[in-house]
Tab-separated table of C-alpha atoms (C1' of nucleotides) in Angstrom:
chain	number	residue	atom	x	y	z
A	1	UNK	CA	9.615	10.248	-7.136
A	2	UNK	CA	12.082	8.286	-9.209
A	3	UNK	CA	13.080	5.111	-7.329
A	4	UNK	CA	16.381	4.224	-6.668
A	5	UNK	CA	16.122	1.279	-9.140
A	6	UNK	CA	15.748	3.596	-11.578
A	7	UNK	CA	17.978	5.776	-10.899
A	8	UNK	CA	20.988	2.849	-10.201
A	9	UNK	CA	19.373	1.662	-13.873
A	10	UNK	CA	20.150	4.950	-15.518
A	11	UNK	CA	23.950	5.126	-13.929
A	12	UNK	CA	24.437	2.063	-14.515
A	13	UNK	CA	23.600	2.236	-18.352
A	14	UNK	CA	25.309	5.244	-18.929
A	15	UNK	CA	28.633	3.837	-17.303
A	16	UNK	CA	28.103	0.631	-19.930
A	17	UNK	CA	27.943	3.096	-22.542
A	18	UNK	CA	30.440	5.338	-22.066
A	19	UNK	CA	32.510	1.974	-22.062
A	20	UNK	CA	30.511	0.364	-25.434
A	21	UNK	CA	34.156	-0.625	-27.350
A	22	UNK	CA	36.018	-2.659	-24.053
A	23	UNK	CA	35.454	-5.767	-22.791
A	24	UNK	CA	32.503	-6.801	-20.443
A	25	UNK	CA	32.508	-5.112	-17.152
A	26	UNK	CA	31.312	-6.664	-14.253
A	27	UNK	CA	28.891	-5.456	-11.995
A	28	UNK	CA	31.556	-4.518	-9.359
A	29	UNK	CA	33.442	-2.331	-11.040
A	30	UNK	CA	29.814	-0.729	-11.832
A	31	UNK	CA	28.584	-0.528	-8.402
A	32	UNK	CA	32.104	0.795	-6.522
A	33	UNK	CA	32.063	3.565	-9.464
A	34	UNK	CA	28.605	4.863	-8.701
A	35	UNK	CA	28.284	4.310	-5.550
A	36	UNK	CA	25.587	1.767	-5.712
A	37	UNK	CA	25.400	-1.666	-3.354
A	38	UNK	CA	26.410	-4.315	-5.785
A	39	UNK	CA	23.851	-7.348	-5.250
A	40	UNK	CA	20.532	-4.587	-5.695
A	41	UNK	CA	22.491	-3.663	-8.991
A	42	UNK	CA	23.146	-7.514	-9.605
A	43	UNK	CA	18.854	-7.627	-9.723
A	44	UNK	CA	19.056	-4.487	-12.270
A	45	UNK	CA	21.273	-5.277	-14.679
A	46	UNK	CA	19.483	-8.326	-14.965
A	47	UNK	CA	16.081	-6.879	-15.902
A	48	UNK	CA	18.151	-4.483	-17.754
A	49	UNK	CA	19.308	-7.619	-19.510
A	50	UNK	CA	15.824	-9.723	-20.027
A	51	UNK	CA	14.944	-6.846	-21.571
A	52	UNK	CA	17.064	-6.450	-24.310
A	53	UNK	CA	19.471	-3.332	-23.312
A	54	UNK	CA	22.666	-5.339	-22.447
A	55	UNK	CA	24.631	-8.161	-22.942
A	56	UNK	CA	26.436	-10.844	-20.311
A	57	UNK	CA	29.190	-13.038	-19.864
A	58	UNK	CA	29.148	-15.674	-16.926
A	59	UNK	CA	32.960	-16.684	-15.638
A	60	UNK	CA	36.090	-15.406	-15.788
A	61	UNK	CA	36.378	-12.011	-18.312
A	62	UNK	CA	32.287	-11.619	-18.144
A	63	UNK	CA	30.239	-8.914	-17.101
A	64	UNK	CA	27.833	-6.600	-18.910
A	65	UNK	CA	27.770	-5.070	-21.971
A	66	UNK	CA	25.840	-2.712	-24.569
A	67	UNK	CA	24.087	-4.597	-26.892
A	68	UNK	CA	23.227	-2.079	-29.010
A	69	UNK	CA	24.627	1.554	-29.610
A	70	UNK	CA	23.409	4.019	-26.963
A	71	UNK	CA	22.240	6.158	-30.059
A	72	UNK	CA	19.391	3.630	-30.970
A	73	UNK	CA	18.026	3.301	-27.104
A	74	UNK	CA	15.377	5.917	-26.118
A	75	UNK	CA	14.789	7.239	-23.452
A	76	UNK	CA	11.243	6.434	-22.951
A	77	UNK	CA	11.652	2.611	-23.117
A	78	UNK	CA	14.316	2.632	-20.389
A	79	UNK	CA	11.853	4.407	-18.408
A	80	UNK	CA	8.681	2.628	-19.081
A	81	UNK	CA	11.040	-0.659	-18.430
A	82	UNK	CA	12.640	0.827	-14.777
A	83	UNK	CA	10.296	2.657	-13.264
A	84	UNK	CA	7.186	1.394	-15.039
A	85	UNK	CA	4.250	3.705	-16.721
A	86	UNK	CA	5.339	7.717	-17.343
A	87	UNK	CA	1.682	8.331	-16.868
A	88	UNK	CA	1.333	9.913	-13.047
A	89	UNK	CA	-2.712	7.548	-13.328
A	90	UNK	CA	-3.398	4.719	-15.064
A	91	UNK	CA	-6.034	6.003	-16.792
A	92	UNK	CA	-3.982	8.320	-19.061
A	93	UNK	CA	-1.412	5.515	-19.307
A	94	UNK	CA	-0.553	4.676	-23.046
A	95	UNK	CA	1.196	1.526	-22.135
A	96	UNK	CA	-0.137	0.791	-18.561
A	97	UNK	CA	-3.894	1.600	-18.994
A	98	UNK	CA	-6.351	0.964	-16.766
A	99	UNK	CA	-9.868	2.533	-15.959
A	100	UNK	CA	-9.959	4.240	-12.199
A	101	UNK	CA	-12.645	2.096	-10.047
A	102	UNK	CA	-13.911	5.457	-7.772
A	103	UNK	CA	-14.110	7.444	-11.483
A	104	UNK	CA	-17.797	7.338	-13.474
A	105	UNK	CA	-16.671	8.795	-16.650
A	106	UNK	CA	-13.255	9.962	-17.839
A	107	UNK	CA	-14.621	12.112	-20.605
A	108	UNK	CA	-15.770	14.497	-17.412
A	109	UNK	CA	-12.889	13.789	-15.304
A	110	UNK	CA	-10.694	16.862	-14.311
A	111	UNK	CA	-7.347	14.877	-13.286
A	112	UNK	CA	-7.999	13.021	-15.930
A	113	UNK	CA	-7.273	15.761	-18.420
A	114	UNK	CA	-4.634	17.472	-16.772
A	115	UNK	CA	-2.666	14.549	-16.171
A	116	UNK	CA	-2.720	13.793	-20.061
A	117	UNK	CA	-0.969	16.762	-20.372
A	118	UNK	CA	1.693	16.135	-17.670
A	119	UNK	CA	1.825	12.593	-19.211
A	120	UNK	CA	2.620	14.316	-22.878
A	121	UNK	CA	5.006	17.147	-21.848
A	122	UNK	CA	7.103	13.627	-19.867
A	123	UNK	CA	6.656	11.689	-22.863
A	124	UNK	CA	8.526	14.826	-25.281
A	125	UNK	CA	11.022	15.005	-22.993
A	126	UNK	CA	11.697	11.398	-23.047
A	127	UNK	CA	11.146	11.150	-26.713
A	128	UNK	CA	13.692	13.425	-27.729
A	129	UNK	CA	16.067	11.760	-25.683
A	130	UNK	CA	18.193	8.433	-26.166
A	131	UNK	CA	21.169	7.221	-23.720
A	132	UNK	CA	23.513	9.106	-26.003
A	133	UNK	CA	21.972	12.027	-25.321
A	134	UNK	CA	21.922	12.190	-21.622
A	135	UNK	CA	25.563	10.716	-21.668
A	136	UNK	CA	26.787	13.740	-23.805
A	137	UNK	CA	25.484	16.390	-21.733
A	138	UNK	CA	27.752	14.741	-18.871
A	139	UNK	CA	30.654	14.943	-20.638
A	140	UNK	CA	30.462	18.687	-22.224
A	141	UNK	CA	33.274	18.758	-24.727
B	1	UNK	CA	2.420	7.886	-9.755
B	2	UNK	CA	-0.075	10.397	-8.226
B	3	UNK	CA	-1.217	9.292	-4.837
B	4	UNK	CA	-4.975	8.989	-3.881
B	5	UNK	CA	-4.826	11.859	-1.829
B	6	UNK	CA	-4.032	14.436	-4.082
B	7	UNK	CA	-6.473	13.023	-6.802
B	8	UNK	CA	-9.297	13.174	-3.988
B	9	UNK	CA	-7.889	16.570	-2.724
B	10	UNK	CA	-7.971	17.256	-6.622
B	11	UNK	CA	-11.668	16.142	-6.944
B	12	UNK	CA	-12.448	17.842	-3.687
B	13	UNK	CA	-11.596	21.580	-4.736
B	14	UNK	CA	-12.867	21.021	-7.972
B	15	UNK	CA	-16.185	20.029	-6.521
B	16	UNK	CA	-15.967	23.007	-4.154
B	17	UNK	CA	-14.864	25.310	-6.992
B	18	UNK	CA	-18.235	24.579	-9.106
B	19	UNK	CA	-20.253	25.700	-6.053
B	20	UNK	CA	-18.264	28.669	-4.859
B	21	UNK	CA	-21.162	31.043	-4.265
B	22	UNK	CA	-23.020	28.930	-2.358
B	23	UNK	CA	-22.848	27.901	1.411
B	24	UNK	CA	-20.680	25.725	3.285
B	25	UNK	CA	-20.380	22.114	1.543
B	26	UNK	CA	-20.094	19.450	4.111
B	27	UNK	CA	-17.547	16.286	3.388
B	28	UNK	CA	-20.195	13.989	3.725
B	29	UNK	CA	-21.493	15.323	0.693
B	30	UNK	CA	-18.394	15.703	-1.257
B	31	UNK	CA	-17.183	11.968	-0.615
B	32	UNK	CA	-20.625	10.708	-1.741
B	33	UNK	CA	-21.059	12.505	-4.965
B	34	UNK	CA	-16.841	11.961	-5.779
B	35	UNK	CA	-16.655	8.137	-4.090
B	36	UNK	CA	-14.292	9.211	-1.797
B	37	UNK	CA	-13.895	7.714	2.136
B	38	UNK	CA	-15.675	10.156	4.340
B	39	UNK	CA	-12.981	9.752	6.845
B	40	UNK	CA	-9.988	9.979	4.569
B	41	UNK	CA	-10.948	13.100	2.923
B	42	UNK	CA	-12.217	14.489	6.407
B	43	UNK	CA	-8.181	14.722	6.984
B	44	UNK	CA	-7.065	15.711	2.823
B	45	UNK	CA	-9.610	18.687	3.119
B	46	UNK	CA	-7.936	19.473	6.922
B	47	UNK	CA	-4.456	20.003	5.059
B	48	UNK	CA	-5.916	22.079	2.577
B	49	UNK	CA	-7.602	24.371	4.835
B	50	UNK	CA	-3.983	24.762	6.879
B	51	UNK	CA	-2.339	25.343	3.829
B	52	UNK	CA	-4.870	28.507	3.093
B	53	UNK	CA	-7.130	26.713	0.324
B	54	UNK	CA	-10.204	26.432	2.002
B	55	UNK	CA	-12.445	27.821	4.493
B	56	UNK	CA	-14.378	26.088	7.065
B	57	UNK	CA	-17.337	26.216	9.228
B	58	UNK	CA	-18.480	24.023	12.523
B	59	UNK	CA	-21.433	23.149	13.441
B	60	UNK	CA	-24.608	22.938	11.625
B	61	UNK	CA	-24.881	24.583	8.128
B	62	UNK	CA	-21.126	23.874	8.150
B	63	UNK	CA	-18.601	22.901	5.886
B	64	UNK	CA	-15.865	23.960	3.849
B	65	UNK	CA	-15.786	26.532	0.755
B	66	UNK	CA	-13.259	28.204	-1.820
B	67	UNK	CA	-11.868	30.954	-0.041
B	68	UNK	CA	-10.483	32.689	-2.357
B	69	UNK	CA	-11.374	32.335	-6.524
B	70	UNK	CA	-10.780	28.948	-8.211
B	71	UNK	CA	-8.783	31.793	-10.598
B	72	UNK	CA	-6.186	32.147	-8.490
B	73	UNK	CA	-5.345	28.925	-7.301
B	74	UNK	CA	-2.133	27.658	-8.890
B	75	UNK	CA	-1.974	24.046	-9.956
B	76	UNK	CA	1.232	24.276	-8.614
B	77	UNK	CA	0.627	25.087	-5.512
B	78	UNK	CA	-2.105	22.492	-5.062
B	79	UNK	CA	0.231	20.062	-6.269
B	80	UNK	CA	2.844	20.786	-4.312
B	81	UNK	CA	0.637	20.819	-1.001
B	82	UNK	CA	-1.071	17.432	-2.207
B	83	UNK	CA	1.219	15.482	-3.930
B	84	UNK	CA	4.836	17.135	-2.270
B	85	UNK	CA	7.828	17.847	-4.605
B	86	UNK	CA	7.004	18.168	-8.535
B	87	UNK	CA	10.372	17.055	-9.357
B	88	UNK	CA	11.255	13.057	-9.538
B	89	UNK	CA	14.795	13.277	-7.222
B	90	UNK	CA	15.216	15.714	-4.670
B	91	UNK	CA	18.292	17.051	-6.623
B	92	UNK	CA	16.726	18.831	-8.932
B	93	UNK	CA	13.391	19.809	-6.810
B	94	UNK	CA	12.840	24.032	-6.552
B	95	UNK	CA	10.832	23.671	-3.163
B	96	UNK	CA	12.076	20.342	-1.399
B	97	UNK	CA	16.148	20.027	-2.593
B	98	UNK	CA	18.257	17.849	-1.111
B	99	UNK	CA	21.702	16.620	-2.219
B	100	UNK	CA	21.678	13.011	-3.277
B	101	UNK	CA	23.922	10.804	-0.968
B	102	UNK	CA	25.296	8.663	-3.940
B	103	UNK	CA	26.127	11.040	-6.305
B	104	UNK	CA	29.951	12.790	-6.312
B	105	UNK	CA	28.770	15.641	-8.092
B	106	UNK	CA	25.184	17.165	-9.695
B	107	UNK	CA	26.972	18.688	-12.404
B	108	UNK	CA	28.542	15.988	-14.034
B	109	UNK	CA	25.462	13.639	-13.481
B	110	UNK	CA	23.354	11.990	-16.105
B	111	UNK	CA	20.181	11.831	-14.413
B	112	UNK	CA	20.277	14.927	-12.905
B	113	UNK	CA	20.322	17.129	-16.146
B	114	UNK	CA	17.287	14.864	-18.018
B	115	UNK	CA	15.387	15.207	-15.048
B	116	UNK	CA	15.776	18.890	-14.965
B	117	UNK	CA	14.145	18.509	-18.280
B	118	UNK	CA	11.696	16.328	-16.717
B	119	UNK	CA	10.919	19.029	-13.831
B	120	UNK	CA	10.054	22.006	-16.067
B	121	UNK	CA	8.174	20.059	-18.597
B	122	UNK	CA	5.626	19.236	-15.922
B	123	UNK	CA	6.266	22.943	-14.111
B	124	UNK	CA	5.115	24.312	-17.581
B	125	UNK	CA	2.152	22.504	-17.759
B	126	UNK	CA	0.926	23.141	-13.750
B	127	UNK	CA	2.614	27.118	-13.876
B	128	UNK	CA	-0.276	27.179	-17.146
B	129	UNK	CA	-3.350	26.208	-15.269
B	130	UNK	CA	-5.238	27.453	-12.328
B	131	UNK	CA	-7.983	25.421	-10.398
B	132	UNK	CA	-10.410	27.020	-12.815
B	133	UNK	CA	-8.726	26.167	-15.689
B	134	UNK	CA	-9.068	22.488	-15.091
B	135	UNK	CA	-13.084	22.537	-14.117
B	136	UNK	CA	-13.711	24.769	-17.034
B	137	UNK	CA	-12.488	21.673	-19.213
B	138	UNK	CA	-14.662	19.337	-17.721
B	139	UNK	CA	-17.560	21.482	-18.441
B	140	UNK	CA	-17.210	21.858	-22.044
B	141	UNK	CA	-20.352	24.429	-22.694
C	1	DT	C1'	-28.752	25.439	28.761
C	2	DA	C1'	-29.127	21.118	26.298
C	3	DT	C1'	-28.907	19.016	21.922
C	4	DT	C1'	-27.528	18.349	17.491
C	5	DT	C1'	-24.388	19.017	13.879
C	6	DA	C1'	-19.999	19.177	11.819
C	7	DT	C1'	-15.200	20.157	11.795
C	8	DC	C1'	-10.710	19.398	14.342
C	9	DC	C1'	-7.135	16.494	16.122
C	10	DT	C1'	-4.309	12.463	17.437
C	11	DA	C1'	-3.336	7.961	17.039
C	12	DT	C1'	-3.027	3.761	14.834
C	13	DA	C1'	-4.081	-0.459	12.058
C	14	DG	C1'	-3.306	-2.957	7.797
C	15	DG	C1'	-1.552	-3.452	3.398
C	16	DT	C1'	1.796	-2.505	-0.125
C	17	DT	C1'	6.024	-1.351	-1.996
C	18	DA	C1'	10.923	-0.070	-2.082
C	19	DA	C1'	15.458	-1.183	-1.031
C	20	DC	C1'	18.377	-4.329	-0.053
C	21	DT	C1'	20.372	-9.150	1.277
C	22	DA	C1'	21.392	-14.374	1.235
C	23	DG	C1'	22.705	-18.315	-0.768
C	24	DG	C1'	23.305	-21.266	-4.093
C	25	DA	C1'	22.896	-22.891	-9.271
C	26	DA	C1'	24.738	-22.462	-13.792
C	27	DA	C1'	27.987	-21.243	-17.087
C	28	DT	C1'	32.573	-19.829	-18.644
C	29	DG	C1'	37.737	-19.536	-18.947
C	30	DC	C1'	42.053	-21.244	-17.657
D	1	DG	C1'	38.945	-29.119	-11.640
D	2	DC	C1'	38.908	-24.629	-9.875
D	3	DA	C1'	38.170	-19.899	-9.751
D	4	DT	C1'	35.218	-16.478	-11.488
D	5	DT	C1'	31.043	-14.167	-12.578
D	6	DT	C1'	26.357	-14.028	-13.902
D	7	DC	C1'	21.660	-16.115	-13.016
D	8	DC	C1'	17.780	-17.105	-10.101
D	9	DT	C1'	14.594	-17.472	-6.083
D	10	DA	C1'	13.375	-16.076	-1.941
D	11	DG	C1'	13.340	-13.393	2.104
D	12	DT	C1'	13.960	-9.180	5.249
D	13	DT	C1'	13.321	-4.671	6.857
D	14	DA	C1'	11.542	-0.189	6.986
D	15	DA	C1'	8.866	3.287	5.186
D	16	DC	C1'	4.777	4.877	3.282
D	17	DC	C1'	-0.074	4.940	1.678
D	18	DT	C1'	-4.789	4.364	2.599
D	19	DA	C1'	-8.096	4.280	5.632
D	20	DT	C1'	-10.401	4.226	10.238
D	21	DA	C1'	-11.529	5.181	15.343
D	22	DG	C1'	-12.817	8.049	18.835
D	23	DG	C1'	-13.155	11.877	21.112
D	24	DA	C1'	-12.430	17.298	21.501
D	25	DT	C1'	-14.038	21.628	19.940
D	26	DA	C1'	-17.072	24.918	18.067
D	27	DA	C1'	-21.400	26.618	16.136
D	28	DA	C1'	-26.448	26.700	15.464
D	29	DT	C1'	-30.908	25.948	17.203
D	30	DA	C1'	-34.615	25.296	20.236
DNA sequence: TATTTATCCTATAGGTTAACTAGGAAATGC
DNA sequence: GCATTTCCTAGTTAACCTATAGGATAAATA
């Protein structure tokens, strides 16, 4: 299940983007247009921030802002950065690895192997994705 | 990320599946070969059997077995039983929907379309595989 | 019929995480 | 200097996950 954080994340990106040209906007104007409770979207945007996907302002006329243009972000690092590892078990994680305690040997593992393929079918969905993308299909034509 | 019990449930059938002519298997003897807690997959294999994947026998000699082939069991299924909902946000789930509270409308929302895509990347791969599928490739020949 | 074996069932404890909140520090603009 | 807005740390609450306890029920065996 995608956690709200994520989900807030993803809003909350796509509303800075759709807005890339103006000034900063600040994270009330954000969270009264999605809905969202504005100090849990304060913590967001913030890791949002640290992580290189927006820009800030402190005082008067600040806010958030896209760094970058929404063409050049994909898909899979706002995931990976939000709601952590697109593997469903850390041992199939590309990013997130690590070896299952209860499991003797991978090679003969039968989650193992199926969950590499639900990892890869994720992955080429998030691949072939960046915020311009999912912002587009929003706003059909 | 894929809870214990459905990788134990996972591990459970599979183990069942590779002895499906022969009698009962108790869970003593599945949690020791497949490092599982006797107790906790005493109540994983109890869901399965109520949701018409296993068989079961009291009593001495007991034990649970594949009632029906390991051919015919849909990963989907299983995963749905085990793990709930195969979709990330209720919104877009076939089985479990529900309407998101924060959201105005589906059809104008971001996250909702990618994780359609999302949803029937990992539907292809489970719709693709049956319970046998995934012990054959453990078993290579 | 008594005993042993093994599943069935309910309840619950303990730990972890998610979702959200509080309050103030730091920076910026006027 | 004052208002504004982000930055930062910490804490709260509730739900959920994992696992366990203990007895009820049913079957086999002697």
């Amino acid at each position: 299940m995608l956690s709200k954080k994520t989900k807030y994340g993803l809003k909350a990106l796509t509303y800075l983007a759709r807005h890339e040209e103006s000034a900063p906007i600040q994270i009330q104007e954000i969270a009264t247009a999605e809905n969202i409770s504005r100090k849990f979207l304060e913590s967001i945007l913030l890791t949002l921030k640290k992580n290189g996907f927006l820009g800030s302002k402190k005082g008067k006329g600040g806010g958030y802002y896209m760094i970058r243009p929404a063409s050049e972000i994909p898909m899979t690092a706002v995931m990976r950065i939000l709601e952590g590892p697109i593997a469903m078990v850390p041992c199939v994680s590309l990013n997130y690895y690590e070896t299952c305690d209860d499991c003797p040997d991978e090679a003969t593992c039968s989650v193992h192997h199926l969950m590499i393929q639900v990892r890869d079918s994720a992955l080429e969905v998030y691949r072939n994705h960046t915020l311009a993308d999912i912002i587009r299909i929003t706003v059909p034509e």
